[in-house]
Amino acid sequence: MASQVRIGTSSALALAAALLSGGIARADDLSRDTRAKIGFEVAASQHITLDPNVPSQGLGSYLVTISNCNDCHTQPNFAPGGDPTQHQPKQVNLANYLAGGRLFPTPTGNFCSRNLTPATSNGLPAGLTREQFITVIRTGCDPLEGNIHDARTCDLLQVMPWSNFNTTYKNFELSAIYDYLSVLPHTEIGDAEQCTPDPQGLANNQ
């Protein structure tokens, strides 16, 4: 009888923990992660096609959305008639979605957001492998400047809030973002671009 009480208490505590966590699942069971479900719904509402059988894509969609990647990496952010700041139903600019081209003037120089979509050269998001992508987010090392494998001496990305992401997201979450970006079509900047993004991928000496 005592063992039954202990089991019941343990189950109740586990259920309470799951409820308090908002349904966030472990890396090995993304199908239970409620964020993935929301991400699929968001993608569908924006006419972005994902595979419903790959929950990491849904989670990646959710994380890209709440991280506001579209704000910096899509120029302009919204399609004509789809700007929510103008009381219009939201529709991201799919023609240039995450292609970069937004200018950020700073006291230390001007910086142009980069293209995160799969590169035409190798089909990889931002032209980077999964390991390289996660390394860049973890260290802030610019893949086009210096050695991304030496966080002590590499040139760091400016404007990009990598220092927030590297302490907020676990590796499985960064991997889910990569999975989401992997299934997007390659896009290019359009006539409304403010600058020309740097090339995708790594510097030639890496």
Coordinates of C-alpha atoms in Angstrom, one line a residue:
M1 CA 0.0 0.0 0.0
A2 CA 2.8 2.4 0.9
S3 CA 4.5 1.7 -2.5
Q4 CA 1.3 2.5 -4.3
V5 CA 1.1 5.9 -2.5
R6 CA 4.7 6.7 -3.5
I7 CA 4.0 5.8 -7.1
G8 CA 0.9 7.9 -7.2
T9 CA 2.7 10.9 -5.6
S10 CA 5.5 10.6 -8.1
S11 CA 3.1 10.5 -11.0
A12 CA 1.3 13.6 -9.7
L13 CA 4.5 15.5 -9.4
A14 CA 5.6 14.5 -12.9
L15 CA 2.2 15.6 -14.2
A16 CA 2.5 18.9 -12.4
A17 CA 6.0 19.5 -13.7
A18 CA 4.8 18.8 -17.3
L19 CA 2.0 21.3 -16.8
L20 CA 4.3 23.9 -15.4
S21 CA 6.7 23.5 -18.3
G22 CA 4.0 24.3 -20.8
G23 CA 4.3 20.9 -22.5
I24 CA 7.9 21.3 -23.4
A25 CA 9.3 17.8 -24.3
R26 CA 12.7 16.4 -24.1
A27 CA 15.0 16.3 -27.1
D28 CA 14.2 12.7 -27.8
D29 CA 10.4 13.2 -27.8
L30 CA 9.6 16.3 -29.8
S31 CA 6.3 14.9 -30.8
R32 CA 5.1 15.8 -27.2
D33 CA 6.4 19.3 -27.4
T34 CA 3.4 21.7 -27.7
R35 CA 5.7 24.3 -29.3
A36 CA 6.1 22.0 -32.3
K37 CA 2.3 21.9 -32.8
I38 CA 2.1 25.7 -32.6
G39 CA 5.0 26.0 -35.0
F40 CA 3.1 23.8 -37.6
E41 CA 0.1 26.0 -37.2
V42 CA 2.1 29.2 -37.6
A43 CA 3.8 27.8 -40.7
A44 CA 0.5 26.8 -42.3
S45 CA -1.0 30.2 -41.6
Q46 CA 1.9 31.8 -43.5
H47 CA 1.7 29.3 -46.4
I48 CA 5.0 27.6 -45.5
T49 CA 4.9 23.9 -46.2
L50 CA 6.4 21.6 -43.6
D51 CA 6.4 17.8 -43.0
P52 CA 3.9 17.1 -40.2
N53 CA 5.7 13.9 -39.5
V54 CA 8.9 15.7 -38.6
P55 CA 8.2 17.5 -35.3
S56 CA 11.6 19.2 -35.3
Q57 CA 10.4 21.3 -38.3
G58 CA 7.4 22.5 -36.3
L59 CA 9.6 23.3 -33.3
G60 CA 12.0 25.2 -35.6
S61 CA 9.1 27.2 -37.0
Y62 CA 8.0 28.1 -33.5
L63 CA 11.5 29.2 -32.4
V64 CA 12.2 31.2 -35.6
T65 CA 8.9 33.0 -35.1
I66 CA 9.4 33.9 -31.4
S67 CA 13.0 34.8 -32.0
N68 CA 11.8 37.4 -34.6
C69 CA 14.3 36.2 -37.2
N70 CA 11.9 37.6 -39.9
D71 CA 12.4 41.1 -38.5
C72 CA 16.1 41.3 -39.4
H73 CA 16.5 38.7 -42.1
T74 CA 13.5 39.6 -44.4
Q75 CA 13.3 42.9 -46.3
P76 CA 10.6 44.0 -46.3
N77 CA 9.2 41.9 -43.5
F78 CA 5.7 41.5 -44.8
A79 CA 3.9 40.9 -48.1
P80 CA 1.7 43.7 -49.5
G81 CA -1.5 43.9 -47.5
G82 CA 0.1 41.6 -44.8
D83 CA 1.6 44.1 -42.3
P84 CA 0.1 43.5 -38.9
T85 CA 1.4 46.9 -37.7
Q86 CA -1.1 48.4 -40.2
H87 CA -4.1 46.4 -38.9
Q88 CA -3.7 43.9 -41.7
P89 CA -3.7 40.1 -41.4
K90 CA -0.1 39.0 -41.0
Q91 CA 1.6 37.5 -44.0
V92 CA 5.4 37.3 -44.1
N93 CA 7.1 38.3 -47.3
L94 CA 7.6 34.8 -48.8
A95 CA 9.3 36.0 -52.0
N96 CA 12.2 37.3 -49.9
Y97 CA 11.7 35.3 -46.7
L98 CA 14.9 35.2 -44.6
A99 CA 17.0 36.3 -47.7
G100 CA 18.6 39.1 -45.7
G101 CA 19.2 42.5 -47.1
R102 CA 18.2 44.7 -44.1
L103 CA 20.8 47.4 -43.2
F104 CA 21.8 48.1 -39.7
P105 CA 23.9 51.3 -39.3
T106 CA 25.9 51.3 -36.0
P107 CA 28.6 53.5 -34.5
T108 CA 31.1 50.9 -35.5
G109 CA 30.0 50.4 -39.1
N110 CA 27.1 49.3 -41.3
F111 CA 26.0 45.7 -41.2
C112 CA 23.7 43.8 -43.6
S113 CA 21.6 40.9 -42.5
R114 CA 22.5 37.6 -44.2
N115 CA 20.6 35.0 -46.2
L116 CA 19.5 32.1 -43.9
T117 CA 17.8 30.0 -46.6
P118 CA 19.4 27.0 -48.2
A119 CA 22.4 28.0 -50.4
T120 CA 22.2 27.2 -54.1
S121 CA 25.8 25.9 -53.9
N122 CA 25.2 23.1 -51.4
G123 CA 21.6 23.2 -50.3
L124 CA 22.5 24.0 -46.7
P125 CA 20.9 26.7 -44.6
A126 CA 23.1 29.8 -44.8
G127 CA 25.5 27.5 -46.6
L128 CA 26.5 25.9 -43.3
T129 CA 26.4 22.4 -42.0
R130 CA 24.4 21.6 -38.9
E131 CA 27.6 21.6 -36.8
Q132 CA 28.8 24.9 -38.3
F133 CA 25.4 26.5 -37.8
I134 CA 25.3 25.5 -34.1
T135 CA 28.9 26.6 -33.6
V136 CA 28.1 30.1 -35.0
I137 CA 25.2 30.5 -32.7
R138 CA 27.0 29.2 -29.7
T139 CA 30.2 31.3 -30.2
G140 CA 29.1 34.2 -32.3
C141 CA 32.0 33.6 -34.6
D142 CA 31.5 35.1 -38.0
P143 CA 31.7 32.2 -40.6
L144 CA 33.2 34.6 -43.2
E145 CA 35.9 36.2 -40.9
G146 CA 38.6 34.2 -39.2
N147 CA 38.3 30.8 -37.7
I148 CA 34.9 29.9 -36.3
H149 CA 36.5 27.0 -34.4
D150 CA 38.4 29.3 -32.1
A151 CA 35.9 31.4 -30.1
R152 CA 38.8 33.3 -28.3
T153 CA 40.3 34.8 -31.5
C154 CA 37.5 34.8 -34.1
D155 CA 35.8 37.9 -35.4
L156 CA 32.3 38.1 -33.8
L157 CA 29.0 38.7 -35.5
Q158 CA 27.6 42.2 -34.8
V159 CA 23.9 43.1 -34.4
M160 CA 23.0 39.4 -34.5
P161 CA 21.8 38.6 -30.9
W162 CA 23.8 35.3 -30.7
S163 CA 24.7 36.1 -27.1
N164 CA 21.0 35.7 -26.2
F165 CA 20.4 32.6 -28.2
N166 CA 23.5 30.7 -27.0
T167 CA 22.3 30.9 -23.4
T168 CA 18.6 30.4 -24.1
Y169 CA 18.5 27.5 -26.5
K170 CA 19.7 23.9 -26.1
N171 CA 21.4 22.1 -28.9
F172 CA 18.3 20.2 -29.9
E173 CA 16.4 23.5 -30.2
L174 CA 19.1 25.0 -32.4
S175 CA 19.1 21.8 -34.4
A176 CA 15.3 22.2 -34.9
I177 CA 15.8 25.7 -36.2
Y178 CA 18.3 24.2 -38.7
D179 CA 15.7 21.5 -39.7
Y180 CA 13.1 24.2 -40.3
L181 CA 15.5 26.4 -42.4
S182 CA 16.6 23.3 -44.4
V183 CA 13.1 22.7 -45.9
L184 CA 12.6 26.4 -46.9
P185 CA 13.1 27.3 -50.6
H186 CA 16.1 29.4 -51.4
T187 CA 15.2 33.0 -51.7
E188 CA 17.0 36.2 -52.9
I189 CA 16.7 39.8 -51.9
G190 CA 14.3 41.9 -54.0
D191 CA 14.0 45.4 -55.2
A192 CA 13.3 46.7 -51.7
E193 CA 16.6 45.5 -50.3
Q194 CA 18.6 48.0 -48.3
C195 CA 22.0 46.3 -48.8
T196 CA 23.6 43.2 -50.4
P197 CA 24.2 40.3 -48.0
D198 CA 27.6 38.7 -47.7
P199 CA 28.0 35.3 -49.4
Q200 CA 26.6 32.3 -47.7
G201 CA 28.8 29.6 -46.2
L202 CA 32.3 29.7 -44.8
A203 CA 35.3 31.8 -45.7
N204 CA 37.5 30.1 -48.3
N205 CA 40.3 29.4 -45.7
Q206 CA 38.1 27.4 -43.4

